[in-house]
Amino acid sequence: MENNQSWRELADDKVEELFLGRLSDSKRCFPELMEIIVWFAGKQLLDLAEACAELLQDALKKEAAETELLLLLERRALWQFDPRVYASVCVKILADFFPERSLKQMYLAACGLQDDVLPREALRRLKVLCDLTAGKCCYEKTWGLGAVAEIDQFDRKFVINFEGKPAHRLAFGYAGEAVQPLADDNFLALKLREPEKFKAWIKANPAEAVKETIRQFGEMNLTRLRALMTGLMFAEKDWSEFWSSARAKLSADPLVAAPGNRNDPIRLLAVKKTFDEHWRGEFAALNDAEKILSEIEQLLQHYSPQKLPEDFKKAVEDRLKFVLYGLGAPRHAIIVPALLLADEAQLAAEGLFAVSAYGQPDLLASALNALPARLVGPFLAYLEKKSALGAETIPQMMAQLSAVALNEAVAYCRRNGGEEKLFNLMRTLLRERAVGIEMFAWMARNLQLVCERQVCRPDILAETALDLLKTALAVGKRKHVGQLLRLCFTNKVLLKEMLPAMSAEQRLDFSRRLALLSGLTAADKQSIAAKIILLFPDLAGAFSDPAVAVAAPKLTSWRSYRERQERFDKLIKEDIPRNSKEIGVARSYGDLRENYEYKAAREMQAVLMRRKAEYEKMLSEVKGTDFAGIKPEVAGPGASVELKLADGSGKTYHILGEWDSDEKLGIISYRSKLAEVLNGRRRGDAVELPSETSPVSCVVESVSELPPEIKAWINA
């Protein structure tokens, strides 16, 4: 066939004639014929592409060209509108192509084409299964390298001799999904067949071993490369020597794009990159956002901003505008790198994007949560340089950050003089019982610093952890439960800091409340008890005493119950229906894989459904009450407690239900730390109230029924 340039310049009907002329030798000419079909599809001539594909398909079936037929079907999947219809077409074609009742028919049934697997992925799995012949070397991420020993057609399983597990049996369906066949000349196949020769080769060619690993498993950062190679090719103790030798050779290799930091992937280049007019022309035609940003990043590694040619700078500005405005509503993960690259290239960011929008705490938190850790600090520095950050922006959005973003944002604040403001925020969140799991995790990991700066004491942090654990158990967030157990309740180091900071009475009370938590598994409770009893043997009774007081019932005032019910009704009647309409509108835009509006609407749907489940659980477990008819003798739900402080001043608290709180009126929930301290106290009892710095001593002056204004609040 004529070279690519010549036939691409022909009219469509002439290209079609060329295609038909080569069809008689379909197997030999398959690469060129496939290229023409893809070219037609790329020009949106889908009817013509499909017609040519069907002709090539028939020709390949006649030549029994299995490999080429599977590749054709896999490529056709790229432009199909209805995956299910196309999957049915593929099943019909292949069922007719493979011999009846053959092994290949079993593979066809196992690959997922007849299930919910997308056709392209199912066809990839089918190719894998067809390639796994007896004796074939392969790789699976759990078991490592192996060779196919037997194909058990009766049980529909492969028997594979893995290095760490001989004669392991894998079902056809799983093998197609997870196993990678290795070519006979693959460097890992050499390890299986001639291990000593492989050991000598990898020692003599460390850089080549890295490149072969990347070719086999794809681009990866240094952390993943180390984990993969030490688990597969040599021992962990040999890594330092290996990498020291490999790094020097990789740095000098023009076909290796070295990462900017440990989190960036090591990339292999097809040819040495040159930034010339040809590159500029190709770059100007790019329409893939991530590819555009990658090219700009490489360009700025080659040129300093001062030496960047003017026509290159214009091309960069044009493509950045395309990234920010030409793709609908771009993601934060695209916008932020684009802004940082624009700044590095010394382009006017204000002419590219409304940077000031990121001064809004909610939007900034959303953006930082979408970024890799390495970009969080640079982006905050960029916004500060552009005067886009208000004095309170960072503190206001801290409570909304993910763990990764929070760690980087805290580090940025501490480097740039915002440490005291940050600690004031933490004190406020602790006082208002609004600390989230991510903020708590940071405080727990930096307990010494938190105590030194008097943000909170270890015993207060323990109470905060218990509150978070109760909440996580109540709403069924098992991930948060596990995180809290690892961070705090089964962490001997942290327990050694928290428990000794309590009095003996506080430790006993804390342990009893832990033991009474509903929702923890027996194994979790045993683990917690073992760690605590190891430190304080006298607390063993807290985890085994059947006389421990029963936890308070889940009650709340009718006022709070109605407020929660109204929020639930709004969610059901307004928010969820509106989201359903947004999904329908977004779906009408087409191509769901690149449809940002559709993805955003579906993500919001998941949030709303999770919120709905949480409300349903809360409203079913908590009951409304007016606390009428209670004549309290001791402090507890439905009681007003008057306290006299050491300086002679007084304060009154009204203990109500699960969701009740009003600081101005002195209303507190019986779940609050203050109410838990007061619970069961009588007139004349001395108590120590929790505070941010040190406990406040006071005496219970009186315990009485709720006054009229509080009863009116309950029924409002």
XYZ file of C-alpha atoms in Angstrom:
716
model
C 0.000 0.000 0.000
C 1.153 3.550 -0.688
C 2.676 5.358 2.242
C 0.342 6.910 4.791
C 0.826 10.451 3.528
C -0.250 9.607 -0.043
C -3.493 7.750 0.707
C -4.516 10.206 3.428
C -4.476 12.957 0.787
C -6.909 11.084 -1.473
C -10.666 11.551 -1.589
C -12.691 9.214 0.606
C -14.006 7.157 -2.323
C -10.452 6.617 -3.604
C -9.314 5.436 -0.172
C -12.265 3.051 -0.157
C -11.136 1.682 -3.539
C -7.641 1.107 -2.144
C -9.170 -0.735 0.801
C -11.238 -3.019 -1.433
C -8.215 -3.730 -3.611
C -6.222 -5.012 -0.629
C -9.050 -7.022 0.902
C -8.195 -10.219 -0.966
C -4.961 -10.443 1.056
C -6.573 -9.415 4.331
C -4.264 -11.182 6.786
C -1.010 -9.874 5.304
C -2.395 -6.356 4.780
C -4.288 -6.273 8.075
C -2.319 -3.382 9.725
C -2.932 -1.070 6.751
C -6.574 -2.101 6.361
C -7.182 -1.554 10.084
C -5.545 1.874 9.841
C -7.951 2.916 7.067
C -10.988 1.807 9.097
C -9.803 3.772 12.144
C -9.106 6.771 9.881
C -12.684 6.692 8.551
C -14.026 6.471 12.106
C -11.837 9.395 13.181
C -13.396 11.497 10.400
C -16.836 10.544 11.783
C -17.582 8.495 8.636
C -18.927 5.773 10.899
C -21.177 4.091 8.318
C -18.224 3.736 5.959
C -15.963 2.535 8.784
C -18.531 -0.098 9.794
C -19.042 -1.271 6.203
C -15.285 -1.713 5.705
C -14.956 -3.439 9.099
C -17.635 -5.979 8.185
C -15.933 -6.730 4.860
C -12.569 -7.204 6.586
C -14.239 -9.313 9.248
C -15.674 -11.708 6.637
C -12.302 -11.934 4.875
C -10.475 -12.743 8.120
C -13.005 -15.433 9.006
C -12.352 -17.109 5.652
C -8.594 -17.033 6.314
C -9.121 -18.306 9.907
C -7.107 -15.303 11.119
C -8.083 -15.478 14.790
C -5.626 -12.919 16.207
C -6.505 -10.318 13.584
C -10.251 -10.908 13.964
C -10.117 -10.360 17.731
C -8.070 -7.191 17.265
C -10.558 -5.879 14.686
C -13.504 -6.485 17.023
C -11.646 -4.827 19.889
C -10.881 -1.699 17.822
C -14.466 -1.487 16.508
C -15.674 -1.204 20.100
C -14.181 2.306 20.276
C -16.942 3.923 18.228
C -19.977 1.822 19.149
C -22.868 3.724 20.749
C -24.582 0.803 22.503
C -22.134 -1.577 24.256
C -24.772 -4.240 24.921
C -25.864 -4.435 21.287
C -22.235 -4.593 20.138
C -21.460 -7.314 22.699
C -24.285 -9.413 21.236
C -22.879 -8.870 17.730
C -19.416 -10.016 18.881
C -20.839 -13.128 20.567
C -22.670 -14.097 17.365
C -19.571 -13.569 15.186
C -17.224 -15.506 17.482
C -19.674 -18.306 18.264
C -19.853 -18.895 14.517
C -16.058 -18.564 14.102
C -14.858 -20.894 16.871
C -15.431 -24.650 16.386
C -18.545 -25.937 18.126
C -17.988 -27.273 21.696
C -14.322 -26.306 21.532
C -12.104 -24.815 24.247
C -12.424 -21.425 22.548
C -16.207 -21.584 22.980
C -15.596 -22.031 26.733
C -13.329 -18.985 26.680
C -16.052 -17.013 24.885
C -18.525 -17.892 27.649
C -16.025 -16.875 30.371
C -14.672 -13.577 28.999
C -17.655 -11.432 30.017
C -19.132 -10.571 26.610
C -22.414 -12.128 27.693
C -22.326 -10.349 31.066
C -21.991 -6.662 31.990
C -18.308 -6.305 31.038
C -17.681 -3.627 28.392
C -16.999 -5.227 24.976
C -13.461 -3.863 24.605
C -12.408 -5.236 27.997
C -14.188 -8.554 27.382
C -12.391 -8.954 24.036
C -9.063 -8.189 25.739
C -9.795 -10.965 28.231
C -10.683 -13.334 25.398
C -7.322 -12.635 23.720
C -5.580 -13.401 27.020
C -7.407 -16.719 27.379
C -6.586 -17.744 23.814
C -2.922 -16.917 24.464
C -2.661 -19.017 27.659
C -1.567 -22.272 26.060
C 0.233 -25.090 27.902
C 3.782 -24.042 28.815
C 3.036 -20.320 28.405
C 4.793 -18.035 30.889
C 2.526 -15.528 32.615
C 2.235 -13.042 35.479
C -0.485 -12.446 38.085
C -0.157 -9.644 40.646
C -0.905 -11.822 43.698
C 1.093 -14.943 42.817
C 3.793 -13.463 40.578
C 5.431 -15.365 37.722
C 4.263 -18.769 36.583
C 3.820 -21.128 33.647
C 0.639 -22.846 32.474
C 0.925 -26.539 33.357
C -2.513 -27.758 32.309
C -5.897 -26.583 30.998
C -8.693 -28.385 32.836
C -11.673 -28.205 30.471
C -13.954 -30.132 32.814
C -13.614 -27.625 35.704
C -12.880 -24.760 33.282
C -9.676 -23.812 35.096
C -6.006 -23.253 34.308
C -3.438 -25.100 36.406
C -0.467 -22.736 36.746
C 2.866 -23.384 38.434
C 3.549 -20.043 40.116
C 6.931 -19.497 41.767
C 5.321 -19.253 45.190
C 2.377 -21.598 44.618
C 2.783 -24.594 42.298
C -0.277 -26.210 40.684
C -2.524 -23.252 41.523
C -5.941 -23.432 39.848
C -7.477 -20.288 38.334
C -10.972 -20.146 36.810
C -11.124 -19.101 33.154
C -13.073 -15.950 34.032
C -10.564 -14.747 36.628
C -7.550 -15.682 34.497
C -8.819 -13.584 31.595
C -9.223 -10.617 33.893
C -6.035 -10.825 35.972
C -3.333 -12.854 34.196
C -0.803 -11.338 31.771
C 0.672 -13.766 29.206
C 4.388 -13.174 28.545
C 5.983 -13.416 25.114
C 8.599 -16.144 24.745
C 11.373 -13.535 24.494
C 10.078 -11.473 27.443
C 12.771 -10.805 30.043
C 10.563 -12.210 32.834
C 10.125 -15.464 30.927
C 13.925 -15.747 31.090
C 13.705 -15.625 34.901
C 11.409 -18.648 34.916
C 13.378 -20.717 32.434
C 16.974 -19.725 33.274
C 17.053 -17.972 36.675
C 20.868 -17.796 36.925
C 21.150 -16.264 33.471
C 18.441 -13.750 34.411
C 20.290 -12.821 37.610
C 23.466 -12.130 35.644
C 21.560 -10.125 33.015
C 19.812 -7.866 35.531
C 23.087 -7.171 37.346
C 24.809 -6.226 34.096
C 21.863 -4.219 32.694
C 20.055 -2.433 35.562
C 18.795 0.471 33.429
C 17.493 -1.901 30.758
C 15.734 -3.926 33.473
C 13.915 -0.772 34.609
C 12.866 0.040 31.039
C 11.667 -3.513 30.402
C 9.627 -3.390 33.616
C 7.961 -0.153 32.495
C 7.264 -1.591 29.036
C 5.636 -4.639 30.621
C 3.619 -2.973 33.403
C 3.220 0.629 32.215
C 4.509 3.941 33.548
C 4.962 4.026 37.318
C 6.591 6.134 39.998
C 9.688 5.100 41.903
C 7.760 3.767 44.921
C 5.715 1.365 42.810
C 8.749 0.417 40.711
C 10.646 -0.535 43.858
C 7.741 -2.570 45.273
C 7.292 -4.416 41.977
C 10.935 -5.185 41.235
C 11.897 -6.226 44.771
C 8.938 -8.550 44.975
C 9.499 -10.053 41.553
C 13.151 -9.908 40.526
C 15.471 -9.576 43.522
C 15.503 -9.111 47.297
C 14.701 -5.835 49.052
C 18.235 -5.666 50.471
C 19.638 -5.459 46.917
C 17.520 -2.466 45.894
C 19.898 0.348 46.922
C 22.831 -1.051 44.962
C 20.606 -1.818 41.965
C 18.959 1.609 41.845
C 22.217 3.489 42.352
C 23.599 1.832 39.233
C 20.359 2.109 37.226
C 19.726 5.774 38.055
C 23.045 6.973 36.660
C 22.430 5.238 33.322
C 18.768 6.299 33.107
C 19.675 9.955 33.714
C 22.019 9.862 30.724
C 19.465 8.142 28.462
C 17.735 10.661 26.120
C 14.821 8.237 25.660
C 13.923 8.254 29.358
C 11.880 11.135 30.784
C 13.034 11.389 34.387
C 10.318 12.238 36.964
C 10.233 15.640 38.645
C 9.726 13.998 42.044
C 9.099 10.591 43.617
C 5.386 10.715 42.843
C 5.771 11.361 39.104
C 6.059 8.376 36.744
C 9.197 7.381 34.877
C 8.340 7.628 31.167
C 9.923 6.066 28.100
C 10.118 8.103 24.884
C 9.859 6.603 21.411
C 12.425 9.064 20.063
C 14.551 11.777 21.573
C 12.296 14.782 22.026
C 13.075 17.876 19.979
C 11.160 21.110 20.331
C 11.123 22.484 16.798
C 8.584 23.837 14.317
C 7.291 20.331 13.636
C 6.667 19.844 17.360
C 4.942 23.249 17.565
C 2.622 22.318 14.714
C 1.631 19.020 16.337
C 1.271 20.681 19.730
C -1.018 23.378 18.306
C -3.376 20.644 17.038
C -3.618 18.738 20.345
C -7.067 18.516 21.942
C -6.367 16.186 24.884
C -6.034 18.256 28.067
C -3.641 15.961 29.934
C -1.425 15.537 26.857
C -1.322 19.316 26.366
C -0.251 19.890 29.970
C 2.381 17.147 29.765
C 3.864 18.692 26.610
C 3.992 22.169 28.169
C 5.704 20.760 31.257
C 8.380 19.103 29.097
C 8.800 22.286 27.033
C 9.432 24.344 30.166
C 12.047 21.812 31.285
C 13.809 22.427 27.962
C 13.419 26.237 27.815
C 13.569 28.798 30.591
C 10.617 31.254 30.367
C 12.989 34.051 29.320
C 14.345 32.018 26.384
C 11.008 30.570 25.250
C 10.497 31.643 21.592
C 7.584 34.033 21.087
C 5.718 31.748 18.679
C 6.070 28.878 21.174
C 4.742 31.122 23.946
C 1.705 32.006 21.800
C 1.087 28.316 21.096
C 1.274 27.540 24.828
C -1.164 30.344 25.639
C -3.569 29.166 22.924
C -3.570 25.551 24.158
C -3.983 26.632 27.788
C -7.033 28.666 26.786
C -8.355 25.579 25.023
C -7.821 23.474 28.157
C -9.596 26.010 30.362
C -12.447 27.013 28.041
C -12.638 24.646 25.093
C -13.617 21.500 26.993
C -16.796 22.644 28.711
C -16.330 22.635 32.484
C -12.786 21.307 33.100
C -11.915 19.444 36.284
C -9.900 21.037 39.075
C -7.193 18.448 38.360
C -6.875 20.056 34.901
C -7.448 23.720 35.807
C -4.837 23.908 38.567
C -1.870 22.403 36.640
C -2.831 24.665 33.714
C -2.698 27.760 35.930
C 0.623 26.726 37.474
C 2.152 26.092 34.043
C 0.835 29.442 32.800
C 2.526 31.102 35.744
C 5.777 29.226 35.123
C 5.697 30.298 31.457
C 5.118 33.887 32.653
C 1.720 34.191 30.974
C -0.938 36.480 32.424
C -3.155 34.102 34.392
C -5.889 36.728 34.683
C -6.257 36.588 30.917
C -6.703 32.834 31.059
C -8.964 32.151 34.019
C -10.797 33.834 36.886
C -8.220 32.931 39.532
C -10.122 34.886 42.186
C -12.871 32.222 42.147
C -10.566 30.012 44.207
C -10.772 32.518 47.039
C -14.073 30.847 48.004
C -13.360 28.278 50.766
C -15.744 25.609 49.410
C -14.347 25.795 45.878
C -10.754 25.857 47.110
C -11.328 22.790 49.308
C -12.889 20.943 46.371
C -9.891 21.830 44.199
C -7.256 20.803 46.754
C -9.008 17.465 47.349
C -8.764 16.744 43.611
C -5.020 17.457 43.382
C -2.015 15.190 43.900
C -0.124 16.060 47.076
C 2.783 17.626 45.189
C 0.552 20.401 43.747
C -1.309 21.469 46.913
C 1.477 23.645 48.350
C 2.477 25.227 44.992
C -1.169 26.061 44.249
C -1.694 27.757 47.622
C 1.524 29.723 47.079
C 0.305 30.687 43.602
C -3.059 31.926 44.925
C -1.324 33.909 47.647
C 0.954 35.499 45.059
C -2.118 36.449 43.006
C -3.823 37.901 46.137
C -6.679 35.434 45.637
C -6.619 34.160 49.237
C -8.552 36.104 51.854
C -7.310 36.218 55.432
C -9.828 33.557 56.496
C -9.970 31.431 53.331
C -7.520 28.740 54.412
C -8.890 28.328 57.972
C -12.480 28.186 56.699
C -11.808 25.376 54.250
C -9.498 23.251 56.436
C -12.317 21.165 57.923
C -13.404 20.102 54.411
C -10.052 18.737 53.231
C -9.150 15.124 52.587
C -6.267 13.621 54.559
C -3.743 14.113 51.730
C -4.762 17.719 51.028
C -4.929 18.549 54.746
C -1.373 17.335 55.405
C -0.030 19.509 52.588
C -2.161 22.538 53.514
C -1.066 22.367 57.163
C 2.572 22.116 56.075
C 2.077 25.157 53.841
C 0.504 27.190 56.668
C 3.325 26.315 59.036
C 5.951 27.304 56.456
C 4.270 30.612 55.708
C 3.419 32.095 59.085
C -0.147 30.819 59.362
C 0.524 28.405 62.209
C -1.235 30.310 65.001
C -4.335 30.914 62.894
C -4.397 27.208 62.102
C -4.156 26.231 65.770
C -6.915 28.706 66.685
C -9.112 26.993 64.104
C -8.395 23.608 65.696
C -9.269 24.972 69.147
C -12.571 26.291 67.789
C -13.437 23.009 66.082
C -12.677 21.080 69.269
C -14.802 23.437 71.342
C -17.722 23.173 68.893
C -17.324 19.380 68.562
C -16.886 19.843 64.816
C -13.525 18.109 64.287
C -13.672 15.777 61.280
C -11.863 12.476 60.905
C -9.110 13.976 58.706
C -8.384 16.855 61.100
C -8.414 14.450 64.057
C -5.976 12.144 62.249
C -3.545 15.031 61.768
C -3.829 16.024 65.438
C -3.317 12.433 66.584
C -0.204 12.032 64.436
C 1.161 15.353 65.698
C 0.061 15.054 69.326
C 3.291 16.406 70.799
C 3.044 19.601 68.733
C -0.685 19.948 69.483
C 0.002 19.708 73.226
C 2.997 22.066 73.104
C 0.891 24.743 71.389
C -1.952 24.145 73.879
C -4.432 23.207 71.167
C -5.777 20.427 73.375
C -4.720 17.967 76.042
C -4.318 14.219 75.365
C -7.427 13.371 77.418
C -9.536 15.832 75.379
C -8.232 14.224 72.204
C -9.292 10.830 73.567
C -12.830 12.117 74.181
C -12.894 13.552 70.652
C -11.854 10.170 69.283
C -14.666 8.490 71.220
C -17.201 10.984 69.820
C -15.987 10.362 66.272
C -16.118 6.607 66.812
C -19.720 6.819 68.056
C -20.709 8.867 65.004
C -18.947 6.543 62.562
C -20.658 3.513 64.101
C -24.056 5.239 64.093
C -23.964 6.062 60.363
C -22.218 2.860 59.316
C -18.919 4.354 58.110
C -16.772 1.255 58.575
C -13.776 2.885 56.907
C -13.750 5.641 59.552
C -14.244 3.078 62.321
C -11.190 1.144 61.159
C -9.160 4.330 60.817
C -10.014 5.445 64.363
C -9.215 2.031 65.820
C -5.791 2.023 64.141
C -5.044 5.657 64.967
C -6.186 5.682 68.536
C -7.839 2.791 70.316
C -5.437 0.009 69.331
C -2.378 2.254 69.037
C -0.225 1.611 72.115
C 1.876 4.729 71.512
C -1.149 7.040 71.479
C -2.901 5.250 74.345
C 0.243 5.793 76.450
C -0.194 9.539 75.889
C -3.964 9.778 76.332
C -4.835 7.497 79.245
C -2.178 8.703 81.738
C -3.476 12.258 81.199
C -6.790 11.214 82.803
C -7.563 10.699 86.467
C -8.227 7.109 87.605
C -11.973 7.850 87.685
C -11.903 9.337 84.172
C -9.989 6.334 82.822
C -12.537 3.928 84.263
C -15.451 5.948 82.882
C -13.781 6.245 79.465
C -13.100 2.495 79.320
C -16.667 1.643 80.342
C -18.101 3.867 77.617
C -15.814 2.178 75.101
C -16.960 -1.244 76.274
C -20.619 -0.242 75.889
C -20.309 0.983 72.304
C -22.762 -0.843 70.055
C -21.590 -1.648 66.549
C -18.032 -2.715 67.341
C -17.259 -6.325 66.537
C -16.229 -8.705 69.315
C -12.743 -8.847 67.789
C -12.464 -5.035 67.847
C -13.530 -4.882 71.509
C -11.063 -7.624 72.458
C -8.248 -5.785 70.695
C -9.081 -2.488 72.430
C -9.387 -4.189 75.830
C -6.064 -6.002 75.410
C -4.187 -2.780 74.622
C -5.755 -0.800 77.492
C -5.448 -3.566 80.115
C -1.785 -4.023 79.169
C -1.190 -0.390 80.171
C -3.636 -0.297 83.121
C -4.432 -3.787 84.505
C -6.900 -2.283 87.004
C -9.240 -1.449 84.084
C -9.935 -5.112 83.284
C -13.278 -4.881 85.086
C -14.459 -2.117 82.749
C -14.574 -4.601 79.873
C -16.112 -7.523 81.772
C -18.376 -6.037 84.475
C -22.035 -6.769 83.607
C -23.145 -4.079 86.046
C -21.838 -1.281 83.828
C -24.594 1.299 83.447
C -26.839 0.938 80.389
C -26.245 3.535 77.704
C -28.770 6.375 77.554
C -31.718 5.876 75.175
C -31.623 7.658 71.823
C -34.055 10.542 72.364
C -34.231 14.099 71.106
C -36.633 17.034 71.422
C -39.564 17.273 69.021
C -38.054 20.524 67.750
C -34.779 18.897 66.689
C -36.592 15.825 65.363
C -38.854 17.979 63.155
C -35.859 19.970 61.871
C -34.085 16.757 60.882
C -37.326 15.422 59.326
C -37.714 18.632 57.265
C -34.168 18.286 55.939
C -34.904 14.687 55.001
C -38.147 15.709 53.236
C -36.290 18.388 51.241
C -33.687 15.817 50.246
C -36.377 13.375 49.020
C -38.745 15.871 47.380
C -36.328 18.458 45.949
C -32.640 17.556 45.935
C -32.834 13.978 44.614
C -35.433 14.733 41.850
C -33.393 17.770 40.754
C -30.260 15.623 40.575
C -32.122 13.013 38.485
C -33.050 15.739 35.988
C -29.425 16.925 35.875
C -28.288 13.377 35.077
C -30.843 13.171 32.254
C -29.747 16.502 30.777
C -26.047 15.587 31.071
C -26.676 12.202 29.432
C -28.182 13.982 26.417
C -24.806 15.618 25.721
C -23.454 12.231 24.587
C -20.106 10.385 25.073
C -20.428 9.626 28.784
C -16.709 8.762 29.096
C -15.678 12.410 28.511
C -18.858 14.057 29.808
C -17.848 16.131 32.845
C -21.421 17.235 33.639
C -22.614 13.614 33.666
C -19.763 12.483 35.937
C -20.375 15.382 38.327
C -24.118 14.670 38.457
C -23.521 10.961 39.129
C -21.032 11.789 41.890
C -23.629 14.098 43.457
C -26.204 11.303 43.145
C -23.920 9.048 45.217
C -23.585 11.789 47.855
C -27.365 12.295 47.993
C -28.074 8.561 48.256
C -25.544 8.238 51.071
C -27.131 11.213 52.833
C -30.590 9.665 52.375
C -29.415 6.412 53.984
C -27.883 8.345 56.892
C -31.111 10.294 57.507
C -33.221 7.129 57.323
C -30.959 5.440 59.871
C -30.971 8.446 62.220
C -34.738 9.011 62.058
C -35.465 5.340 62.683
C -33.118 5.079 65.686
C -33.841 8.390 67.464
C -37.277 9.128 68.955
C -38.869 12.539 69.567
C -39.950 13.576 73.074
C -41.045 16.693 74.993
C -39.270 15.611 78.238
C -42.565 16.283 80.067
C -43.276 14.903 83.548
C -39.608 14.451 84.528
C -38.903 15.306 88.200
C -35.122 14.880 88.277
C -33.167 14.195 91.439
C -29.879 13.728 89.610
C -28.482 15.324 86.472
C -29.527 13.631 83.240
C -31.773 14.057 80.183
C -34.650 16.435 80.953
C -32.857 18.154 83.863
C -31.567 21.676 84.450
C -28.262 21.800 86.344
C -27.027 24.944 88.084
C -23.285 25.054 88.739
C -21.239 27.298 91.011
C -17.666 27.946 89.884
C -14.642 28.540 92.105
C -14.715 32.306 91.425
C -18.314 32.522 92.706
C -19.955 32.870 89.309
C -22.745 30.527 88.259
C -23.823 28.779 85.091
C -26.922 26.752 84.212
C -27.126 23.939 81.678
C -30.261 22.219 80.380
C -29.579 18.605 79.371
C -31.766 17.499 76.465
C -31.541 14.902 73.696
C -29.317 13.475 70.979
C -29.504 16.399 68.507
C -30.271 19.304 70.878
C -27.882 22.215 71.275
C -28.209 25.975 71.796
C -25.187 27.678 73.347
C -27.024 30.926 74.147
C -29.784 29.143 76.081
C -27.385 26.688 77.734
C -28.985 23.671 76.040
C -26.629 20.701 75.655
C -27.050 17.181 74.315
C -26.833 14.300 76.778
C -24.184 12.921 74.370
C -21.909 15.924 74.931
C -18.765 15.567 77.020
C -20.117 18.111 79.507
C -23.386 16.185 79.978
C -21.494 12.917 80.395
C -19.487 14.506 83.223
C -22.652 15.854 84.898
C -24.730 12.702 84.421
C -25.814 11.179 87.777
C -24.535 14.131 89.856
C -26.585 15.507 92.762
C -26.789 18.805 94.576
C -23.524 19.432 96.433
C -21.376 17.135 94.243
C -18.005 18.507 93.142
C -17.230 18.066 89.454
C -14.471 18.975 87.020
C -15.702 20.381 83.714
C -13.658 19.699 80.561
C -12.032 22.728 78.909
C -9.414 23.461 76.249
C -6.582 23.980 78.736
C -7.228 22.497 82.186
C -10.335 21.124 83.982
C -12.589 23.714 85.680
C -13.630 22.846 89.257
C -17.211 23.601 90.320
C -20.054 22.410 92.570
C -23.576 21.330 91.599
C -25.790 24.038 93.145
C -29.115 22.483 92.133
C -30.803 19.912 89.879
C -34.335 20.857 88.778
C -36.939 20.305 86.093
C -36.762 22.281 82.852
C -37.957 25.926 83.054
C -40.887 27.183 80.878
C -38.659 28.898 78.278
C -36.799 25.644 77.592
C -40.069 23.694 77.340
C -41.284 26.328 74.863
C -38.057 25.885 72.848
C -38.596 22.098 72.776
C -42.105 22.423 71.344
C -41.435 25.352 68.983
